[in-house]
Amino acid sequence: MVDAHECRLALTLIRRTIEEHCPPGVLPSEEMTNGLFGPELMDEAEALSRAIVATVEKLTRP
């Protein structure tokens, strides 16, 4: 079984990468994510997934 702490570390790494390389505004802050989606690991994963989709949409718009 995967350790929840390791999952949190992996999601944090993905979040930091999105914050550094994706357009501003595609990913809400951690506090905002907790309010919008919830505090669980899957809630963070959903926010990250939506940020990736938003980035692709912004980059592929004509």
XYZ file of N, CA, C and O in Angstrom:
248
model
N 0.840 -1.182 0.000
C 0.000 0.000 0.000
C 0.890 1.252 0.000
O 1.933 1.287 0.634
N 0.449 2.273 -0.681
C 1.201 3.516 -0.771
C 0.925 4.359 0.470
O -0.218 4.497 0.903
N 1.971 4.915 1.016
C 1.890 5.740 2.213
C 1.270 7.096 1.866
O 1.640 7.729 0.875
N 0.332 7.563 2.685
C -0.330 8.846 2.451
C 0.669 10.002 2.457
O 0.524 10.953 1.684
N 1.688 9.898 3.300
C 2.705 10.953 3.352
C 3.457 11.039 2.019
O 3.710 12.137 1.508
N 3.783 9.902 1.437
C 4.465 9.888 0.143
C 3.556 10.455 -0.947
O 4.028 11.171 -1.843
N 2.279 10.147 -0.878
C 1.333 10.704 -1.849
C 1.284 12.224 -1.733
O 1.288 12.937 -2.739
N 1.236 12.714 -0.502
C 1.206 14.164 -0.280
C 2.472 14.817 -0.842
O 2.404 15.869 -1.475
N 3.622 14.188 -0.626
C 4.872 14.723 -1.169
C 4.849 14.759 -2.698
O 5.284 15.740 -3.314
N 4.319 13.717 -3.307
C 4.231 13.670 -4.769
C 3.297 14.757 -5.292
O 3.620 15.450 -6.273
N 2.151 14.936 -4.652
C 1.219 15.978 -5.077
C 1.823 17.370 -4.889
O 1.595 18.263 -5.709
N 2.596 17.546 -3.836
C 3.266 18.832 -3.602
C 4.277 19.110 -4.714
O 4.367 20.245 -5.212
N 5.012 18.107 -5.125
C 5.964 18.267 -6.223
C 5.238 18.661 -7.508
O 5.661 19.576 -8.225
N 4.126 18.012 -7.793
C 3.343 18.345 -8.990
C 2.799 19.762 -8.883
O 2.849 20.539 -9.849
N 2.295 20.131 -7.701
C 1.783 21.499 -7.497
C 2.868 22.528 -7.751
O 2.652 23.518 -8.457
N 4.038 22.322 -7.187
C 5.138 23.282 -7.365
C 5.532 23.402 -8.837
O 5.844 24.496 -9.324
N 5.514 22.300 -9.552
C 5.849 22.316 -10.977
C 4.804 23.108 -11.761
O 5.151 23.924 -12.619
N 3.531 22.889 -11.461
C 2.468 23.639 -12.129
C 2.603 25.118 -11.814
O 2.501 25.971 -12.710
N 2.825 25.456 -10.556
C 2.966 26.862 -10.169
C 4.132 27.531 -10.894
O 4.058 28.708 -11.244
N 5.187 26.782 -11.124
C 6.383 27.345 -11.752
C 6.272 27.447 -13.272
O 6.795 28.385 -13.868
N 5.585 26.505 -13.911
C 5.648 26.422 -15.369
C 4.339 26.692 -16.105
O 4.362 26.859 -17.323
N 3.232 26.728 -15.410
C 1.943 26.924 -16.080
C 1.483 28.365 -15.939
O 1.974 29.095 -15.085
N 0.537 28.766 -16.793
C 0.061 30.148 -16.726
C -0.531 30.481 -15.353
O -1.156 29.623 -14.717
N -0.369 31.716 -14.921
C -0.949 32.132 -13.637
C -2.463 31.952 -13.640
O -3.125 32.151 -14.657
N -2.983 31.555 -12.497
C -4.415 31.456 -12.345
C -5.030 30.099 -12.657
O -6.209 29.899 -12.403
N -4.252 29.179 -13.220
C -4.841 27.871 -13.544
C -4.977 26.986 -12.305
O -5.773 26.056 -12.304
N -4.218 27.288 -11.265
C -4.244 26.477 -10.052
C -4.492 27.378 -8.847
O -3.704 28.283 -8.571
N -5.585 27.134 -8.120
C -5.818 27.925 -6.914
C -4.761 27.618 -5.847
O -4.145 26.549 -5.869
N -4.578 28.545 -4.926
C -3.651 28.325 -3.820
C -4.076 27.091 -3.036
O -5.207 26.614 -3.161
N -3.177 26.595 -2.208
C -3.506 25.414 -1.392
C -4.707 25.689 -0.485
O -5.575 24.832 -0.336
N -4.763 26.880 0.099
C -5.874 27.234 0.974
C -7.180 27.287 0.188
O -8.216 26.801 0.644
N -7.118 27.864 -0.998
C -8.302 27.966 -1.848
C -8.742 26.576 -2.315
O -9.939 26.287 -2.363
N -7.782 25.725 -2.629
C -8.095 24.360 -3.040
C -8.841 23.632 -1.935
O -9.830 22.938 -2.191
N -8.391 23.797 -0.699
C -9.072 23.163 0.435
C -10.517 23.642 0.536
O -11.414 22.856 0.829
N -10.747 24.932 0.286
C -12.096 25.480 0.357
C -12.968 25.053 -0.814
O -14.152 24.780 -0.650
N -12.384 24.998 -2.004
C -13.149 24.663 -3.204
C -13.402 23.169 -3.366
O -14.481 22.745 -3.777
N -12.364 22.381 -3.086
C -12.434 20.946 -3.359
C -12.464 20.105 -2.080
O -13.092 19.064 -2.041
N -11.729 20.526 -1.063
C -11.634 19.780 0.186
C -10.178 19.521 0.537
O -9.280 19.771 -0.253
N -9.934 18.994 1.745
C -8.565 18.829 2.236
C -7.930 17.467 1.946
O -6.780 17.249 2.289
N -8.657 16.568 1.329
C -8.145 15.207 1.118
C -7.185 15.134 -0.068
O -7.165 16.026 -0.920
N -6.416 14.059 -0.120
C -5.451 13.875 -1.209
C -6.127 13.897 -2.579
O -5.624 14.510 -3.518
N -7.258 13.242 -2.702
C -7.955 13.210 -3.993
C -8.499 14.581 -4.366
O -8.613 14.899 -5.554
N -8.796 15.418 -3.387
C -9.235 16.785 -3.668
C -8.094 17.589 -4.285
O -8.289 18.318 -5.265
N -6.910 17.445 -3.722
C -5.720 18.102 -4.280
C -5.443 17.561 -5.685
O -5.149 18.333 -6.601
N -5.565 16.260 -5.861
C -5.336 15.658 -7.172
C -6.324 16.208 -8.199
O -5.946 16.477 -9.351
N -7.572 16.409 -7.807
C -8.562 16.978 -8.724
C -8.189 18.396 -9.133
O -8.273 18.764 -10.302
N -7.759 19.194 -8.167
C -7.345 20.565 -8.471
C -6.155 20.577 -9.432
O -6.117 21.374 -10.376
N -5.195 19.694 -9.199
C -4.026 19.616 -10.076
C -4.433 19.175 -11.479
O -3.952 19.730 -12.477
N -5.328 18.207 -11.557
C -5.802 17.732 -12.858
C -6.491 18.846 -13.629
O -6.257 19.025 -14.827
N -7.331 19.585 -12.951
C -8.023 20.704 -13.611
C -7.039 21.770 -14.072
O -7.234 22.384 -15.122
N -5.989 21.992 -13.299
C -4.979 22.977 -13.696
C -4.247 22.532 -14.962
O -3.944 23.349 -15.833
N -3.967 21.254 -15.060
C -3.300 20.736 -16.261
C -4.207 20.907 -17.472
O -3.764 21.379 -18.533
N -5.482 20.560 -17.331
C -6.434 20.720 -18.438
C -6.559 22.192 -18.822
O -6.549 22.535 -20.009
N -6.657 23.082 -17.845
C -6.763 24.514 -18.126
C -5.532 25.017 -18.870
O -5.646 25.843 -19.785
N -4.370 24.516 -18.503
C -3.141 24.916 -19.181
C -3.154 24.460 -20.630
O -2.841 25.240 -21.547
N -3.525 23.216 -20.862
C -3.580 22.698 -22.234
C -4.576 23.514 -23.050
O -4.292 23.886 -24.193
N -5.721 23.808 -22.481
C -6.712 24.597 -23.203
C -6.195 25.983 -23.556
O -6.392 26.457 -24.665
N -5.493 26.624 -22.621
C -4.920 27.945 -22.899
C -3.853 27.886 -23.982
O -3.728 28.796 -24.798
N -3.062 26.831 -23.985
C -1.970 26.726 -24.938
C -2.422 26.286 -26.332
O -1.695 26.488 -27.301
N -3.600 25.686 -26.425
C -4.049 25.188 -27.716
C -5.160 26.031 -28.332
O -5.624 25.706 -29.423
N -5.546 27.085 -27.685
C -6.556 27.995 -28.260
C -5.945 28.720 -29.444
O -4.817 29.197 -29.369
N -6.744 28.839 -30.507
C -6.220 29.589 -31.673
C -6.147 31.063 -31.427
O -6.662 31.633 -30.572
